[in-house]
Amino acid sequence: MSCTRRPLAVLAVCVLLVAGSAGCGSSAERERGGGASPTPVGRLLEDRDDEGRPYREVGQEDAPGVGIEVQPGAADGWDVRLTLRNFRFSPAGAPAGAVAGHGLAYLYVDGRLVARLRTPGCRLPARLVPRGTHQVTARLYADDGTVWVVDGEPVESTADITASEPGPGTTPSANARRKARVRATPRSPAGGRGSPDRAGKAS
């Protein structure tokens, strides 16, 4: 499966995780923590993410930030757009080090890693967001796989989205099947938000 950028942004091909591997906007190799940084940045903490990647804490001054916006797409799927502050995506193949304000974003749905982003936009297939309420989280990582952290908290942002389906006996269009209510749960200095669906519903 693939996860593709919106036409209005720079084109990129995003490969979603299948059976726990792959990437989005990057090469398919898996980034892992523990890589040595030629010029250490920040302070490594004992805390780790759910997959064992160490936290790397930096000060509030010039700290990176991320915001997330999730909208129903024109076709099946969801459009994800990140807003970054004091942060730049590293190109694929960048050295496995921790450079201040650089790295990539990991995208999670309900706590499950689904993509690695090296661009600010991505398309999530509808199959990753079935009927019900889901959390879509973007978290910033250094190129050595460590988690950027400020005041002990990962630099991330989460949007809660609720996908609904029509009642039985109807044959709606693809867009109608994907009506959703979206609300925001900002969890980073840059904030996070969801956008109402085309019917204007929002919670």
PDB file of C-alpha atoms in Angstrom:
ATOM      1  CA  MET A   1       0.000   0.000   0.000  1.00  0.00           C
ATOM      2  CA  SER A   2       1.119   3.545  -0.438  1.00  0.00           C
ATOM      3  CA  CYS A   3       0.522   6.840   1.264  1.00  0.00           C
ATOM      4  CA  THR A   4       0.777   9.776  -1.156  1.00  0.00           C
ATOM      5  CA  ARG A   5       1.125  13.494  -0.684  1.00  0.00           C
ATOM      6  CA  ARG A   6      -1.617  15.920  -1.685  1.00  0.00           C
ATOM      7  CA  PRO A   7      -1.068  17.498  -5.173  1.00  0.00           C
ATOM      8  CA  LEU A   8      -0.740  20.988  -3.688  1.00  0.00           C
ATOM      9  CA  ALA A   9       2.458  19.975  -1.901  1.00  0.00           C
ATOM     10  CA  VAL A  10       5.720  18.588  -3.144  1.00  0.00           C
ATOM     11  CA  LEU A  11       5.060  15.108  -4.505  1.00  0.00           C
ATOM     12  CA  ALA A  12       6.280  12.229  -2.399  1.00  0.00           C
ATOM     13  CA  VAL A  13       5.519   8.579  -2.159  1.00  0.00           C
ATOM     14  CA  CYS A  14       4.826   7.276   1.310  1.00  0.00           C
ATOM     15  CA  VAL A  15       4.919   3.589   2.009  1.00  0.00           C
ATOM     16  CA  LEU A  16       2.827   2.576   5.001  1.00  0.00           C
ATOM     17  CA  LEU A  17       3.890   0.029   7.518  1.00  0.00           C
ATOM     18  CA  VAL A  18       2.883  -3.484   6.606  1.00  0.00           C
ATOM     19  CA  ALA A  19       3.349  -6.137   9.259  1.00  0.00           C
ATOM     20  CA  GLY A  20       5.281  -3.636  11.366  1.00  0.00           C
ATOM     21  CA  SER A  21       7.802  -2.304   8.828  1.00  0.00           C
ATOM     22  CA  ALA A  22       8.180   0.311   6.096  1.00  0.00           C
ATOM     23  CA  GLY A  23       8.107   4.094   5.957  1.00  0.00           C
ATOM     24  CA  CYS A  24       6.359   7.156   4.618  1.00  0.00           C
ATOM     25  CA  GLY A  25       8.364   9.778   2.769  1.00  0.00           C
ATOM     26  CA  SER A  26      11.537   7.874   3.550  1.00  0.00           C
ATOM     27  CA  SER A  27      13.417   4.758   2.599  1.00  0.00           C
ATOM     28  CA  ALA A  28      12.013   1.487   3.874  1.00  0.00           C
ATOM     29  CA  GLU A  29      14.733   0.849   6.423  1.00  0.00           C
ATOM     30  CA  ARG A  30      13.701   1.056  10.051  1.00  0.00           C
ATOM     31  CA  GLU A  31      15.325   3.771  12.132  1.00  0.00           C
ATOM     32  CA  ARG A  32      16.358   2.547  15.561  1.00  0.00           C
ATOM     33  CA  GLY A  33      17.622   4.252  18.674  1.00  0.00           C
ATOM     34  CA  GLY A  34      21.133   3.958  19.961  1.00  0.00           C
ATOM     35  CA  GLY A  35      22.991   5.520  17.017  1.00  0.00           C
ATOM     36  CA  ALA A  36      25.947   7.620  18.040  1.00  0.00           C
ATOM     37  CA  SER A  37      25.822  11.329  17.391  1.00  0.00           C
ATOM     38  CA  PRO A  38      29.070  12.957  16.206  1.00  0.00           C
ATOM     39  CA  THR A  39      28.164  16.106  18.167  1.00  0.00           C
ATOM     40  CA  PRO A  40      25.800  15.138  21.011  1.00  0.00           C
ATOM     41  CA  VAL A  41      22.730  17.338  21.363  1.00  0.00           C
ATOM     42  CA  GLY A  42      20.572  17.469  24.456  1.00  0.00           C
ATOM     43  CA  ARG A  43      20.562  14.914  27.250  1.00  0.00           C
ATOM     44  CA  LEU A  44      19.562  11.263  27.007  1.00  0.00           C
ATOM     45  CA  LEU A  45      16.960  10.256  29.600  1.00  0.00           C
ATOM     46  CA  GLU A  46      16.149   6.867  31.045  1.00  0.00           C
ATOM     47  CA  ASP A  47      12.602   7.089  29.650  1.00  0.00           C
ATOM     48  CA  ARG A  48      11.856   5.432  26.311  1.00  0.00           C
ATOM     49  CA  ASP A  49       8.954   5.257  23.897  1.00  0.00           C
ATOM     50  CA  ASP A  50       6.805   2.132  23.534  1.00  0.00           C
ATOM     51  CA  GLU A  51       9.288   0.659  21.084  1.00  0.00           C
ATOM     52  CA  GLY A  52      12.303   1.234  23.301  1.00  0.00           C
ATOM     53  CA  ARG A  53      13.715   4.382  21.665  1.00  0.00           C
ATOM     54  CA  PRO A  54      15.463   6.684  24.175  1.00  0.00           C
ATOM     55  CA  TYR A  55      14.240  10.166  25.003  1.00  0.00           C
ATOM     56  CA  ARG A  56      16.567  13.060  24.153  1.00  0.00           C
ATOM     57  CA  GLU A  57      15.732  16.189  26.110  1.00  0.00           C
ATOM     58  CA  VAL A  58      16.504  19.693  24.877  1.00  0.00           C
ATOM     59  CA  GLY A  59      15.831  23.084  26.431  1.00  0.00           C
ATOM     60  CA  GLN A  60      12.740  25.148  25.751  1.00  0.00           C
ATOM     61  CA  GLU A  61      14.710  27.808  23.906  1.00  0.00           C
ATOM     62  CA  ASP A  62      14.474  27.066  20.187  1.00  0.00           C
ATOM     63  CA  ALA A  63      12.905  23.672  20.985  1.00  0.00           C
ATOM     64  CA  PRO A  64      11.164  21.887  18.112  1.00  0.00           C
ATOM     65  CA  GLY A  65       7.384  21.803  17.945  1.00  0.00           C
ATOM     66  CA  VAL A  66       4.775  20.034  15.835  1.00  0.00           C
ATOM     67  CA  GLY A  67       1.083  20.488  15.180  1.00  0.00           C
ATOM     68  CA  ILE A  68      -1.192  18.068  13.346  1.00  0.00           C
ATOM     69  CA  GLU A  69      -4.325  18.539  11.252  1.00  0.00           C
ATOM     70  CA  VAL A  70      -6.373  15.621   9.932  1.00  0.00           C
ATOM     71  CA  GLN A  71      -9.172  15.992   7.370  1.00  0.00           C
ATOM     72  CA  PRO A  72     -11.277  13.560   5.342  1.00  0.00           C
ATOM     73  CA  GLY A  73      -9.731  13.416   1.873  1.00  0.00           C
ATOM     74  CA  ALA A  74     -11.420  13.901  -1.476  1.00  0.00           C
ATOM     75  CA  ALA A  75     -11.399  10.119  -1.933  1.00  0.00           C
ATOM     76  CA  ASP A  76     -11.216   7.309   0.597  1.00  0.00           C
ATOM     77  CA  GLY A  77      -8.598   8.095   3.181  1.00  0.00           C
ATOM     78  CA  TRP A  78      -7.533  10.937   5.404  1.00  0.00           C
ATOM     79  CA  ASP A  79      -5.227  13.878   4.711  1.00  0.00           C
ATOM     80  CA  VAL A  80      -2.645  14.523   7.418  1.00  0.00           C
ATOM     81  CA  ARG A  81      -0.798  17.823   7.527  1.00  0.00           C
ATOM     82  CA  LEU A  82       1.927  18.769   9.990  1.00  0.00           C
ATOM     83  CA  THR A  83       2.914  22.255  11.101  1.00  0.00           C
ATOM     84  CA  LEU A  84       6.505  22.458  12.284  1.00  0.00           C
ATOM     85  CA  ARG A  85       8.390  24.945  14.416  1.00  0.00           C
ATOM     86  CA  ASN A  86      12.178  25.049  14.760  1.00  0.00           C
ATOM     87  CA  PHE A  87      12.367  21.729  12.944  1.00  0.00           C
ATOM     88  CA  ARG A  88      13.423  20.546   9.499  1.00  0.00           C
ATOM     89  CA  PHE A  89      13.016  17.123   7.929  1.00  0.00           C
ATOM     90  CA  SER A  90      16.271  15.353   7.154  1.00  0.00           C
ATOM     91  CA  PRO A  91      16.602  13.725   3.727  1.00  0.00           C
ATOM     92  CA  ALA A  92      16.539   9.958   3.383  1.00  0.00           C
ATOM     93  CA  GLY A  93      19.980   8.536   4.025  1.00  0.00           C
ATOM     94  CA  ALA A  94      20.952  11.241   6.518  1.00  0.00           C
ATOM     95  CA  PRO A  95      23.660  10.172   8.989  1.00  0.00           C
ATOM     96  CA  ALA A  96      22.325   8.470  12.118  1.00  0.00           C
ATOM     97  CA  GLY A  97      23.056  11.332  14.484  1.00  0.00           C
ATOM     98  CA  ALA A  98      21.150  13.838  16.576  1.00  0.00           C
ATOM     99  CA  VAL A  99      21.299  17.303  15.015  1.00  0.00           C
ATOM    100  CA  ALA A 100      19.390  20.075  16.753  1.00  0.00           C
ATOM    101  CA  GLY A 101      16.089  20.827  15.027  1.00  0.00           C
ATOM    102  CA  HIS A 102      16.411  18.018  12.465  1.00  0.00           C
ATOM    103  CA  GLY A 103      14.978  14.548  12.007  1.00  0.00           C
ATOM    104  CA  LEU A 104      11.684  13.004  11.004  1.00  0.00           C
ATOM    105  CA  ALA A 105       8.154  12.495  12.304  1.00  0.00           C
ATOM    106  CA  TYR A 106       6.660   9.161  13.263  1.00  0.00           C
ATOM    107  CA  LEU A 107       2.924   8.873  12.658  1.00  0.00           C
ATOM    108  CA  TYR A 108       0.794   6.745  14.971  1.00  0.00           C
ATOM    109  CA  VAL A 109      -2.851   5.683  14.844  1.00  0.00           C
ATOM    110  CA  ASP A 110      -4.144   4.555  18.245  1.00  0.00           C
ATOM    111  CA  GLY A 111      -0.567   4.104  19.420  1.00  0.00           C
ATOM    112  CA  ARG A 112       0.457   1.938  16.451  1.00  0.00           C
ATOM    113  CA  LEU A 113       3.280   3.177  14.243  1.00  0.00           C
ATOM    114  CA  VAL A 114       1.951   3.439  10.690  1.00  0.00           C
ATOM    115  CA  ALA A 115       4.394   5.746   8.909  1.00  0.00           C
ATOM    116  CA  ARG A 116       7.654   7.648   9.065  1.00  0.00           C
ATOM    117  CA  LEU A 117       7.418  11.091   7.515  1.00  0.00           C
ATOM    118  CA  ARG A 118      10.118  13.203   5.912  1.00  0.00           C
ATOM    119  CA  THR A 119       7.539  15.606   4.467  1.00  0.00           C
ATOM    120  CA  PRO A 120       4.763  17.578   6.216  1.00  0.00           C
ATOM    121  CA  GLY A 121       1.848  15.870   4.453  1.00  0.00           C
ATOM    122  CA  CYS A 122       0.587  12.334   4.026  1.00  0.00           C
ATOM    123  CA  ARG A 123      -2.548  10.401   3.040  1.00  0.00           C
ATOM    124  CA  LEU A 124      -3.800   7.716   5.417  1.00  0.00           C
ATOM    125  CA  PRO A 125      -5.843   4.908   3.837  1.00  0.00           C
ATOM    126  CA  ALA A 126      -9.379   4.577   5.195  1.00  0.00           C
ATOM    127  CA  ARG A 127      -8.601   1.023   6.328  1.00  0.00           C
ATOM    128  CA  LEU A 128      -6.373   2.458   9.070  1.00  0.00           C
ATOM    129  CA  VAL A 129      -9.276   4.520  10.428  1.00  0.00           C
ATOM    130  CA  PRO A 130     -12.337   2.247  10.658  1.00  0.00           C
ATOM    131  CA  ARG A 131     -15.616   3.271  12.214  1.00  0.00           C
ATOM    132  CA  GLY A 132     -15.168   4.803  15.652  1.00  0.00           C
ATOM    133  CA  THR A 133     -12.897   7.295  17.360  1.00  0.00           C
ATOM    134  CA  HIS A 134      -9.149   7.153  16.817  1.00  0.00           C
ATOM    135  CA  GLN A 135      -6.090   9.116  17.849  1.00  0.00           C
ATOM    136  CA  VAL A 136      -3.626  10.214  15.172  1.00  0.00           C
ATOM    137  CA  THR A 137      -0.321  11.328  16.682  1.00  0.00           C
ATOM    138  CA  ALA A 138       2.774  12.874  15.109  1.00  0.00           C
ATOM    139  CA  ARG A 139       5.948  12.654  17.209  1.00  0.00           C
ATOM    140  CA  LEU A 140       9.345  14.117  16.345  1.00  0.00           C
ATOM    141  CA  TYR A 141      12.489  11.979  16.306  1.00  0.00           C
ATOM    142  CA  ALA A 142      16.165  12.683  15.689  1.00  0.00           C
ATOM    143  CA  ASP A 143      17.956  10.849  12.889  1.00  0.00           C
ATOM    144  CA  ASP A 144      19.496   8.444  15.397  1.00  0.00           C
ATOM    145  CA  GLY A 145      16.005   7.289  16.402  1.00  0.00           C
ATOM    146  CA  THR A 146      15.864   9.134  19.727  1.00  0.00           C
ATOM    147  CA  VAL A 147      12.697  11.005  20.695  1.00  0.00           C
ATOM    148  CA  TRP A 148      12.910  14.781  20.927  1.00  0.00           C
ATOM    149  CA  VAL A 149      11.714  15.736  24.412  1.00  0.00           C
ATOM    150  CA  VAL A 150      11.038  19.049  26.170  1.00  0.00           C
ATOM    151  CA  ASP A 151      10.443  19.185  29.944  1.00  0.00           C
ATOM    152  CA  GLY A 152      10.330  15.405  30.060  1.00  0.00           C
ATOM    153  CA  GLU A 153       7.526  15.141  27.481  1.00  0.00           C
ATOM    154  CA  PRO A 154       7.867  13.940  23.872  1.00  0.00           C
ATOM    155  CA  VAL A 155       7.431  16.619  21.214  1.00  0.00           C
ATOM    156  CA  GLU A 156       4.186  15.419  19.654  1.00  0.00           C
ATOM    157  CA  SER A 157       0.677  16.454  18.731  1.00  0.00           C
ATOM    158  CA  THR A 158      -2.516  14.381  18.583  1.00  0.00           C
ATOM    159  CA  ALA A 159      -5.807  14.798  16.743  1.00  0.00           C
ATOM    160  CA  ASP A 160      -8.848  12.734  17.736  1.00  0.00           C
ATOM    161  CA  ILE A 161     -10.974  11.782  14.731  1.00  0.00           C
ATOM    162  CA  THR A 162     -14.315  10.003  14.686  1.00  0.00           C
ATOM    163  CA  ALA A 163     -15.327   8.178  11.527  1.00  0.00           C
ATOM    164  CA  SER A 164     -18.999   7.289  11.093  1.00  0.00           C
ATOM    165  CA  GLU A 165     -20.815   5.064   8.628  1.00  0.00           C
ATOM    166  CA  PRO A 166     -24.367   5.251   7.256  1.00  0.00           C
ATOM    167  CA  GLY A 167     -27.169   3.021   8.444  1.00  0.00           C
ATOM    168  CA  PRO A 168     -28.041  -0.306   6.781  1.00  0.00           C
ATOM    169  CA  GLY A 169     -29.812  -0.383   3.441  1.00  0.00           C
ATOM    170  CA  THR A 170     -28.122   2.732   2.053  1.00  0.00           C
ATOM    171  CA  THR A 171     -25.659   2.967  -0.815  1.00  0.00           C
ATOM    172  CA  PRO A 172     -23.863   6.269  -0.225  1.00  0.00           C
ATOM    173  CA  SER A 173     -20.975   7.629  -2.206  1.00  0.00           C
ATOM    174  CA  ALA A 174     -17.423   7.186  -0.976  1.00  0.00           C
ATOM    175  CA  ASN A 175     -17.424  10.676   0.517  1.00  0.00           C
ATOM    176  CA  ALA A 176     -20.695  10.089   2.338  1.00  0.00           C
ATOM    177  CA  ARG A 177     -19.342   6.875   3.832  1.00  0.00           C
ATOM    178  CA  ARG A 178     -16.453   8.843   5.206  1.00  0.00           C
ATOM    179  CA  LYS A 179     -18.249  11.619   7.014  1.00  0.00           C
ATOM    180  CA  ALA A 180     -16.516  12.213  10.278  1.00  0.00           C
ATOM    181  CA  ARG A 181     -16.403  14.437  13.262  1.00  0.00           C
ATOM    182  CA  VAL A 182     -12.992  15.640  14.206  1.00  0.00           C
ATOM    183  CA  ARG A 183     -11.819  17.330  17.357  1.00  0.00           C
ATOM    184  CA  ALA A 184      -8.420  18.477  18.490  1.00  0.00           C
ATOM    185  CA  THR A 185      -6.236  17.306  21.332  1.00  0.00           C
ATOM    186  CA  PRO A 186      -3.130  19.508  21.170  1.00  0.00           C
ATOM    187  CA  ARG A 187      -0.159  18.011  22.993  1.00  0.00           C
ATOM    188  CA  SER A 188       2.769  20.138  21.915  1.00  0.00           C
ATOM    189  CA  PRO A 189       3.737  23.818  21.812  1.00  0.00           C
ATOM    190  CA  ALA A 190       2.753  23.917  18.150  1.00  0.00           C
ATOM    191  CA  GLY A 191      -0.634  22.406  18.905  1.00  0.00           C
ATOM    192  CA  GLY A 192      -2.769  19.903  17.076  1.00  0.00           C
ATOM    193  CA  ARG A 193      -6.184  20.090  15.566  1.00  0.00           C
ATOM    194  CA  GLY A 194      -8.749  18.308  13.540  1.00  0.00           C
ATOM    195  CA  SER A 195     -10.990  19.835  10.891  1.00  0.00           C
ATOM    196  CA  PRO A 196     -14.716  19.393  10.467  1.00  0.00           C
ATOM    197  CA  ASP A 197     -15.983  17.208   7.654  1.00  0.00           C
ATOM    198  CA  ARG A 198     -17.699  18.566   4.584  1.00  0.00           C
ATOM    199  CA  ALA A 199     -21.036  18.584   6.394  1.00  0.00           C
ATOM    200  CA  GLY A 200     -19.521  21.006   8.884  1.00  0.00           C
ATOM    201  CA  LYS A 201     -19.859  18.747  11.896  1.00  0.00           C
ATOM    202  CA  ALA A 202     -17.348  19.106  14.637  1.00  0.00           C
ATOM    203  CA  SER A 203     -17.263  18.175  18.259  1.00  0.00           C
TER     204      SER A 203
END
